[in-house]
Amino acid sequence: MPPWILEVGKSNPDIYYTNRSGARNQEYLTIGVDNQPIFQERTAVELYRDFMKSFRENMADFLDAGVVTDVEVGLGPSGELRYPSYPEAQGWVFPASAREFKEAATVAGHPEWDLPDDAGEYNASPKSTKFFAAKGTYLMNSGIFFLTWYSNKLIMHGDQILDAANEAFLGCKVKIVAKATGIHWWYKDDSHAAELTAGYYNLNDRDGYRPIARMLARHDAILNFTCAEMINSEQIKMAMSGAEELVQQVIKVGFGDGTPRMHAWFIVWHCMPGIQCSMEEGIEVACEHALSRYDRRGYNQILRNSRPQGIDRSGKPQRRVFAMTYLRLSDELLKMVNFRIFRTFVRRMHADQDYCPDPWKYYKPITAMQRSKAATPMEKILEAAEPAPPYAFDPETDTSVGGPYAELIDTLLGLFD
């Protein structure tokens, strides 16, 4: 936060998210001030808009030259569209404006409803709370109303900021990107407690990600999702992680045709030029990995998620993500064994095709940004919460970078690295 924002926070600390113990989270402004003109007579949305316009003006040379092709717009903590539901060293309670929720509950005919006070603390397990336990508050009318309101506020926040981004970059040859994070712990618990707390109203009978995708569609924005490298068996059992199922659930909202191709700067792969993608919600979905990985298992999982039906040697693959971001260039990556494996991974991501020296052929040409479409009514957005039929991913990638025997060789070579 810039110092002049922190100055406002000294006299009005409610501009920050606050946990049950009263600790303020200064990583991001609460969405409760999105439309409050308390920052030198500007609202938070206006601050974000002006920042993006300033970025466009100061980076015009890079934008005009096509050096910058994607603009990932920060929509929350760590740049992700979510509430700060798992800050380190802090407890947590639902971050919201009590007054605003009370007004919404009163309009709905239930003035007696308040914000949940039975959702537990930061490290609580779902079954230890009244809210997320079996037959808990989250299944009652008051809980359903709150979770709907809570998640809708997040979608509305993202919609407003992306509309401002569209206005700021209008006419530029860039794509807007919004990032949602892979909150995979408690995914296999009926309550999906961690996702609900972050603002993703996702249950076994309710899709919490397709409504977000439907909102993004009006801005022609790309959805970037994390955890592409995660494997369930690598997670501790008590976390009830469903990383693989979660990634598959989100990625399928943007299934299309084409081969992921490598971007000019090696960290992002894009689909082939001229390919029109057929998508469940009319958007593209990109992916990235959450943790640093240099091993073959992690790379194989990324390849599996990037092309869930594998490659088609006679033409385009039936399904693929739009882009994959590799994190990140480091000394560890450049070690002999790690870099050798990475080179193989890059080759497999290209489906073993020959290198093309023209970067503009690596992905669909990006046209000048058009104005966002008319706002989508929330009722229409929430229709997307109806779960879509599951889609089967191949059990393994057909472009593997190697298995156990290759890993053994890696271990031996690593002794001399």
Coordinates of C-alpha atoms in Angstrom, one line a residue:
M1 CA 0.0 0.0 0.0
P2 CA 1.3 3.5 -0.8
P3 CA 1.9 5.7 2.2
W4 CA -1.0 8.0 1.5
I5 CA -3.4 5.0 1.6
L6 CA -1.8 4.0 4.9
E7 CA -2.5 7.5 6.2
V8 CA -6.2 7.0 5.5
G9 CA -6.0 3.7 7.3
K10 CA -4.7 5.4 10.5
S11 CA -7.9 7.4 10.9
N12 CA -10.2 4.8 9.3
P13 CA -8.8 1.3 9.8
D14 CA -12.0 -0.3 8.5
I15 CA -10.6 0.2 5.0
Y16 CA -8.8 -3.1 5.7
Y17 CA -10.1 -6.6 6.2
T18 CA -10.2 -7.4 9.9
N19 CA -10.2 -10.8 11.6
R20 CA -12.0 -11.9 14.8
S21 CA -9.1 -10.8 17.1
G22 CA -9.1 -7.3 15.5
A23 CA -6.0 -7.7 13.4
R24 CA -6.0 -5.6 10.2
N25 CA -4.8 -7.1 6.9
Q26 CA -3.1 -4.4 5.0
E27 CA -2.4 -6.4 1.9
Y28 CA -5.6 -5.3 0.1
L29 CA -8.4 -2.9 0.6
T30 CA -11.7 -4.4 1.7
I31 CA -14.3 -4.5 -1.0
G32 CA -16.5 -2.6 1.4
V33 CA -14.8 0.6 0.2
D34 CA -15.0 -0.1 -3.5
N35 CA -17.5 2.7 -4.0
Q36 CA -16.7 4.9 -1.0
P37 CA -15.0 8.3 -1.9
I38 CA -12.7 8.3 1.1
F39 CA -9.4 8.4 -0.7
Q40 CA -8.9 12.1 -1.4
E41 CA -12.5 12.1 -2.8
R42 CA -11.9 9.0 -4.9
T43 CA -13.3 5.5 -4.4
A44 CA -11.1 2.4 -4.4
V45 CA -12.4 1.4 -7.8
E46 CA -11.4 4.9 -9.1
L47 CA -7.9 4.4 -7.6
Y48 CA -7.5 1.1 -9.4
R49 CA -8.8 2.6 -12.7
D50 CA -6.4 5.6 -12.5
F51 CA -3.5 3.3 -11.6
M52 CA -4.1 1.2 -14.7
K53 CA -4.5 4.3 -16.9
S54 CA -1.2 5.6 -15.6
F55 CA 0.4 2.2 -16.4
R56 CA -0.9 2.4 -19.9
E57 CA 0.5 5.9 -20.4
N58 CA 3.9 5.0 -18.9
M59 CA 4.2 1.7 -20.6
A60 CA 2.9 2.8 -24.0
D61 CA 6.1 1.8 -25.9
F62 CA 5.9 -1.8 -24.6
L63 CA 2.2 -2.0 -25.2
D64 CA 2.5 -0.6 -28.8
A65 CA 5.4 -2.9 -29.6
G66 CA 3.5 -6.0 -28.4
V67 CA 6.0 -6.7 -25.6
V68 CA 3.1 -6.7 -23.1
T69 CA 0.4 -9.0 -24.3
D70 CA -1.4 -10.0 -21.1
V71 CA -2.4 -7.8 -18.2
E72 CA -3.2 -9.8 -15.1
V73 CA -5.4 -7.5 -13.0
G74 CA -5.1 -7.8 -9.2
L75 CA -8.5 -8.5 -7.7
G76 CA -7.6 -9.4 -4.1
P77 CA -4.8 -10.6 -1.9
S78 CA -1.8 -11.9 -3.9
G79 CA -3.6 -10.5 -6.9
E80 CA -6.3 -13.2 -6.7
L81 CA -10.1 -12.9 -6.8
R82 CA -10.7 -14.0 -3.2
Y83 CA -11.0 -12.9 0.4
P84 CA -7.9 -13.0 2.6
S85 CA -9.0 -16.2 4.3
Y86 CA -5.7 -17.8 5.1
P87 CA -3.2 -15.1 6.0
E88 CA -0.1 -16.4 7.8
A89 CA 0.1 -15.8 11.6
Q90 CA -3.5 -14.5 11.8
G91 CA -6.8 -16.0 12.8
W92 CA -9.7 -15.4 10.5
V93 CA -13.4 -14.6 10.4
F94 CA -15.6 -13.8 7.4
P95 CA -14.4 -10.4 6.1
A96 CA -17.5 -8.3 5.4
S97 CA -19.5 -5.2 6.2
A98 CA -21.9 -6.1 9.0
R99 CA -24.1 -3.1 8.3
E100 CA -24.3 -3.9 4.6
F101 CA -25.1 -7.5 5.3
K102 CA -27.8 -6.5 7.8
E103 CA -29.4 -4.3 5.3
A104 CA -29.5 -7.1 2.7
A105 CA -30.9 -9.6 5.3
T106 CA -33.6 -7.0 6.2
V107 CA -34.6 -6.5 2.6
A108 CA -34.8 -10.3 2.3
G109 CA -37.3 -10.3 5.2
H110 CA -34.9 -11.6 7.9
P111 CA -33.7 -8.7 10.0
E112 CA -32.7 -11.2 12.7
W113 CA -29.9 -12.7 10.6
D114 CA -26.3 -11.6 11.4
L115 CA -22.9 -12.5 10.1
P116 CA -21.9 -16.0 11.1
D117 CA -20.2 -16.3 14.5
D118 CA -19.9 -20.1 14.5
A119 CA -17.4 -20.6 11.6
G120 CA -14.5 -21.3 13.9
E121 CA -10.9 -19.9 13.7
Y122 CA -8.1 -20.0 11.2
N123 CA -6.9 -23.5 12.0
A124 CA -10.3 -25.0 12.9
S125 CA -11.4 -28.2 11.0
P126 CA -14.8 -28.0 9.5
K127 CA -16.3 -30.6 11.8
S128 CA -15.2 -28.7 14.9
T129 CA -17.4 -25.7 13.9
K130 CA -21.1 -25.3 14.0
F131 CA -21.2 -23.5 10.6
F132 CA -19.3 -26.1 8.5
A133 CA -20.1 -29.3 10.4
A134 CA -22.4 -32.0 9.1
K135 CA -25.9 -30.5 9.0
G136 CA -24.3 -27.2 9.9
T137 CA -25.3 -23.6 9.5
Y138 CA -24.0 -23.5 5.9
L139 CA -26.9 -25.7 4.9
M140 CA -29.6 -23.7 6.7
N141 CA -31.5 -20.8 5.1
S142 CA -29.5 -18.2 7.0
G143 CA -26.2 -19.8 5.9
I144 CA -27.3 -20.2 2.3
F145 CA -28.3 -16.5 2.3
F146 CA -25.0 -15.4 3.7
L147 CA -22.8 -17.5 1.4
T148 CA -24.8 -16.3 -1.6
W149 CA -24.4 -12.7 -0.5
Y150 CA -20.7 -13.2 0.4
S151 CA -19.7 -14.8 -2.9
N152 CA -21.9 -12.4 -5.0
K153 CA -20.0 -9.5 -3.4
L154 CA -16.7 -11.0 -4.6
I155 CA -18.1 -11.5 -8.2
M156 CA -19.4 -7.9 -8.2
H157 CA -16.0 -6.6 -7.0
G158 CA -14.2 -8.5 -9.8
D159 CA -16.7 -7.3 -12.4
Q160 CA -16.2 -3.6 -11.4
I161 CA -12.4 -3.8 -11.4
L162 CA -12.3 -5.6 -14.7
D163 CA -14.7 -3.1 -16.2
A164 CA -12.3 -0.3 -15.1
A165 CA -9.4 -2.4 -16.6
N166 CA -11.2 -2.7 -19.9
E167 CA -11.8 1.0 -20.0
A168 CA -8.1 1.7 -19.2
F169 CA -6.7 -0.6 -21.9
L170 CA -9.4 0.0 -24.5
G171 CA -7.8 -0.2 -28.0
C172 CA -4.6 -1.9 -26.7
K173 CA -3.6 -5.3 -28.2
V174 CA -3.7 -7.0 -24.8
K175 CA -5.8 -9.6 -23.1
I176 CA -7.1 -9.1 -19.5
V177 CA -6.4 -11.9 -17.1
A178 CA -8.0 -12.6 -13.8
K179 CA -6.6 -15.1 -11.3
A180 CA -8.4 -17.4 -9.0
T181 CA -6.5 -19.5 -6.5
G182 CA -6.6 -23.2 -6.0
I183 CA -7.8 -23.7 -2.5
H184 CA -7.7 -27.5 -2.5
W185 CA -7.7 -28.3 1.2
W186 CA -11.1 -29.5 2.5
Y187 CA -12.2 -30.0 -1.1
K188 CA -13.2 -33.6 -0.2
D189 CA -15.2 -32.4 2.9
D190 CA -18.8 -31.9 2.1
S191 CA -18.6 -28.3 3.3
H192 CA -15.7 -27.3 1.1
A193 CA -15.0 -25.0 4.1
A194 CA -11.7 -23.4 2.9
E195 CA -13.2 -22.5 -0.5
L196 CA -16.4 -21.1 1.0
T197 CA -14.4 -18.9 3.4
A198 CA -12.3 -17.5 0.5
G199 CA -15.5 -16.6 -1.3
Y200 CA -15.9 -19.5 -3.7
Y201 CA -19.4 -20.9 -3.0
N202 CA -18.5 -24.3 -4.3
L203 CA -20.2 -27.5 -3.0
N204 CA -20.9 -31.0 -4.3
D205 CA -24.2 -29.7 -5.8
R206 CA -23.2 -26.2 -6.6
D207 CA -20.4 -24.9 -8.9
G208 CA -18.6 -22.0 -7.4
Y209 CA -16.3 -21.3 -10.4
R210 CA -18.6 -21.2 -13.4
P211 CA -20.4 -18.0 -12.1
I212 CA -17.0 -16.3 -12.0
A213 CA -16.2 -17.5 -15.5
R214 CA -19.6 -16.1 -16.7
M215 CA -18.7 -12.8 -15.2
L216 CA -15.3 -12.8 -16.9
A217 CA -16.9 -13.6 -20.2
R218 CA -18.4 -10.1 -20.6
H219 CA -14.9 -8.6 -20.4
D220 CA -13.4 -11.3 -22.7
A221 CA -11.0 -12.0 -19.9
I222 CA -8.9 -15.1 -19.3
L223 CA -9.3 -17.1 -16.1
N224 CA -5.9 -18.1 -14.7
F225 CA -5.9 -20.9 -12.1
T226 CA -3.3 -22.4 -9.9
C227 CA -2.3 -25.9 -8.6
A228 CA -1.7 -27.4 -12.1
E229 CA 1.2 -29.4 -10.7
M230 CA -0.5 -30.8 -7.6
I231 CA -1.1 -34.6 -7.1
N232 CA -3.5 -35.8 -4.4
S233 CA -1.2 -38.5 -3.1
E234 CA 1.4 -35.9 -2.3
Q235 CA -1.0 -34.1 0.1
I236 CA -1.4 -35.0 3.8
K237 CA -4.6 -37.1 4.3
M238 CA -6.0 -35.0 7.1
A239 CA -6.3 -32.0 4.8
M240 CA -8.9 -33.8 2.7
S241 CA -7.3 -32.2 -0.4
G242 CA -8.8 -32.6 -3.8
A243 CA -6.3 -30.7 -5.8
E244 CA -6.7 -32.8 -8.9
E245 CA -10.5 -32.7 -8.9
L246 CA -10.5 -29.0 -8.3
V247 CA -8.2 -28.2 -11.2
Q248 CA -10.2 -30.4 -13.5
Q249 CA -13.5 -28.7 -12.3
V250 CA -12.1 -25.2 -13.1
I251 CA -10.2 -26.0 -16.3
K252 CA -13.1 -27.5 -18.0
V253 CA -15.1 -24.2 -18.0
G254 CA -12.7 -23.1 -20.8
F255 CA -12.1 -26.3 -22.8
G256 CA -11.2 -25.5 -26.4
D257 CA -9.3 -26.8 -29.3
G258 CA -5.6 -26.1 -30.1
T259 CA -2.1 -26.9 -29.0
P260 CA -0.5 -24.9 -26.2
R261 CA 2.5 -23.1 -27.7
M262 CA 5.4 -21.5 -26.0
H263 CA 5.4 -17.7 -25.6
A264 CA 8.5 -15.6 -26.7
W265 CA 9.7 -15.3 -23.1
F266 CA 9.4 -19.1 -22.3
I267 CA 7.2 -18.7 -19.2
V268 CA 3.8 -18.7 -20.9
W269 CA 2.4 -21.1 -23.6
H270 CA -0.4 -20.0 -25.9
C271 CA -2.6 -21.8 -28.3
M272 CA -1.9 -21.9 -32.1
P273 CA -2.9 -19.0 -34.3
G274 CA -6.2 -18.8 -36.0
I275 CA -7.9 -21.5 -33.9
Q276 CA -11.4 -20.6 -32.6
C277 CA -12.0 -22.2 -29.2
S278 CA -15.3 -23.7 -28.1
M279 CA -15.8 -23.0 -24.4
E280 CA -18.3 -23.9 -21.8
E281 CA -18.6 -20.3 -20.6
G282 CA -17.2 -18.4 -23.5
I283 CA -13.8 -17.8 -22.0
E284 CA -10.2 -19.1 -22.1
V285 CA -8.6 -20.8 -19.1
A286 CA -4.9 -20.7 -18.3
C287 CA -3.0 -22.4 -15.6
E288 CA 0.1 -22.2 -13.5
H289 CA 1.7 -24.2 -10.7
A290 CA 1.4 -23.1 -7.1
L291 CA 4.8 -24.4 -5.8
S292 CA 8.2 -24.5 -7.3
R293 CA 8.7 -27.9 -9.1
Y294 CA 11.7 -29.2 -10.9
D295 CA 10.8 -32.9 -10.9
R296 CA 9.3 -35.1 -13.6
R297 CA 6.1 -36.0 -11.6
G298 CA 5.2 -32.3 -11.3
Y299 CA 5.8 -31.6 -15.0
N300 CA 3.8 -34.7 -16.1
Q301 CA 0.9 -33.5 -14.0
I302 CA 1.1 -30.0 -15.6
L303 CA 1.1 -31.6 -19.1
R304 CA -1.8 -33.8 -18.2
N305 CA -3.9 -30.8 -17.1
S306 CA -2.8 -28.7 -20.1
R307 CA -4.0 -31.3 -22.6
P308 CA -6.4 -33.6 -20.7
Q309 CA -7.0 -35.8 -23.7
G310 CA -3.5 -35.7 -24.9
I311 CA -2.2 -34.7 -28.4
D312 CA -3.8 -35.7 -31.7
R313 CA -1.0 -36.5 -34.2
S314 CA -3.4 -36.0 -37.1
G315 CA -4.6 -32.5 -36.0
K316 CA -5.5 -30.4 -33.1
P317 CA -6.1 -31.9 -29.6
Q318 CA -9.7 -32.0 -28.5
R319 CA -9.0 -30.2 -25.3
R320 CA -6.3 -27.8 -24.1
V321 CA -5.7 -24.8 -21.8
F322 CA -5.0 -21.5 -23.4
A323 CA -1.8 -20.9 -21.6
M324 CA 0.5 -22.2 -18.9
T325 CA 2.7 -20.0 -16.8
Y326 CA 6.0 -21.5 -15.4
L327 CA 7.2 -20.3 -12.0
R328 CA 10.0 -19.3 -12.0
L329 CA 13.5 -18.5 -13.3
S330 CA 15.9 -19.2 -10.4
D331 CA 19.3 -20.6 -9.6
E332 CA 17.6 -23.8 -8.6
L333 CA 16.1 -24.2 -12.0
L334 CA 19.4 -23.6 -13.7
K335 CA 21.2 -26.5 -12.0
M336 CA 22.3 -29.1 -14.4
V337 CA 19.8 -31.8 -13.7
N338 CA 16.9 -29.5 -13.2
F339 CA 17.5 -27.5 -16.4
R340 CA 17.9 -30.7 -18.4
I341 CA 14.5 -31.9 -17.2
F342 CA 13.0 -28.5 -17.8
R343 CA 14.2 -28.5 -21.4
T344 CA 12.4 -31.8 -21.9
F345 CA 9.3 -30.3 -20.4
V346 CA 9.4 -27.4 -22.8
R347 CA 9.8 -29.7 -25.7
R348 CA 6.8 -31.8 -24.5
M349 CA 4.7 -28.7 -24.0
H350 CA 5.3 -28.0 -27.6
A351 CA 4.1 -31.5 -28.4
D352 CA 7.7 -32.2 -29.7
Q353 CA 7.2 -29.8 -32.6
D354 CA 10.1 -27.9 -34.1
Y355 CA 11.0 -24.5 -32.8
C356 CA 9.3 -21.6 -34.6
P357 CA 11.4 -18.4 -34.6
D358 CA 8.3 -16.1 -35.2
P359 CA 6.8 -15.4 -31.7
W360 CA 3.5 -14.2 -33.3
K361 CA 2.8 -17.7 -34.5
Y362 CA 2.9 -19.1 -31.0
Y363 CA -0.6 -18.0 -30.2
K364 CA -3.8 -16.5 -31.6
P365 CA -3.1 -12.9 -32.7
I366 CA -4.4 -10.6 -30.1
T367 CA -6.7 -7.9 -31.5
A368 CA -7.4 -4.4 -30.1
M369 CA -9.4 -4.6 -26.9
Q370 CA -13.1 -3.8 -27.4
R371 CA -15.4 -2.4 -24.8
S372 CA -16.9 -4.9 -22.3
K373 CA -20.3 -6.2 -23.1
A374 CA -23.4 -5.0 -21.2
A375 CA -23.4 -6.1 -17.5
T376 CA -24.8 -9.5 -16.9
P377 CA -27.6 -9.6 -14.3
M378 CA -26.6 -11.5 -11.2
E379 CA -29.5 -13.9 -11.7
K380 CA -28.1 -14.9 -15.0
I381 CA -24.6 -15.3 -13.6
L382 CA -25.9 -17.6 -10.8
E383 CA -27.5 -19.9 -13.3
A384 CA -24.0 -21.1 -14.0
A385 CA -23.9 -22.4 -10.4
E386 CA -25.7 -25.5 -11.7
P387 CA -23.1 -28.2 -11.8
A388 CA -22.0 -29.3 -15.2
P389 CA -21.4 -33.0 -16.0
P390 CA -17.9 -34.2 -15.0
Y391 CA -15.3 -34.6 -17.7
A392 CA -12.8 -37.4 -17.6
F393 CA -9.1 -36.5 -17.9
D394 CA -6.7 -39.1 -19.2
P395 CA -5.1 -40.9 -16.2
E396 CA -1.6 -39.9 -17.5
T397 CA -0.1 -37.5 -20.0
D398 CA 0.8 -39.0 -23.4
T399 CA 3.8 -36.6 -23.6
S400 CA 5.6 -37.7 -20.4
V401 CA 9.0 -36.2 -19.5
G402 CA 10.0 -39.5 -17.9
G403 CA 9.1 -41.8 -15.0
P404 CA 10.8 -43.6 -12.1
Y405 CA 13.8 -44.8 -14.1
A406 CA 14.6 -41.3 -15.4
E407 CA 14.2 -40.0 -11.8
L408 CA 16.8 -42.6 -10.7
I409 CA 19.2 -41.3 -13.3
D410 CA 18.5 -37.7 -12.2
T411 CA 19.4 -38.6 -8.7
L412 CA 22.7 -40.1 -9.7
L413 CA 23.5 -37.1 -11.9
G414 CA 22.6 -34.8 -9.1
L415 CA 25.5 -36.1 -7.1
F416 CA 27.8 -34.4 -9.6
D417 CA 25.8 -31.1 -9.9

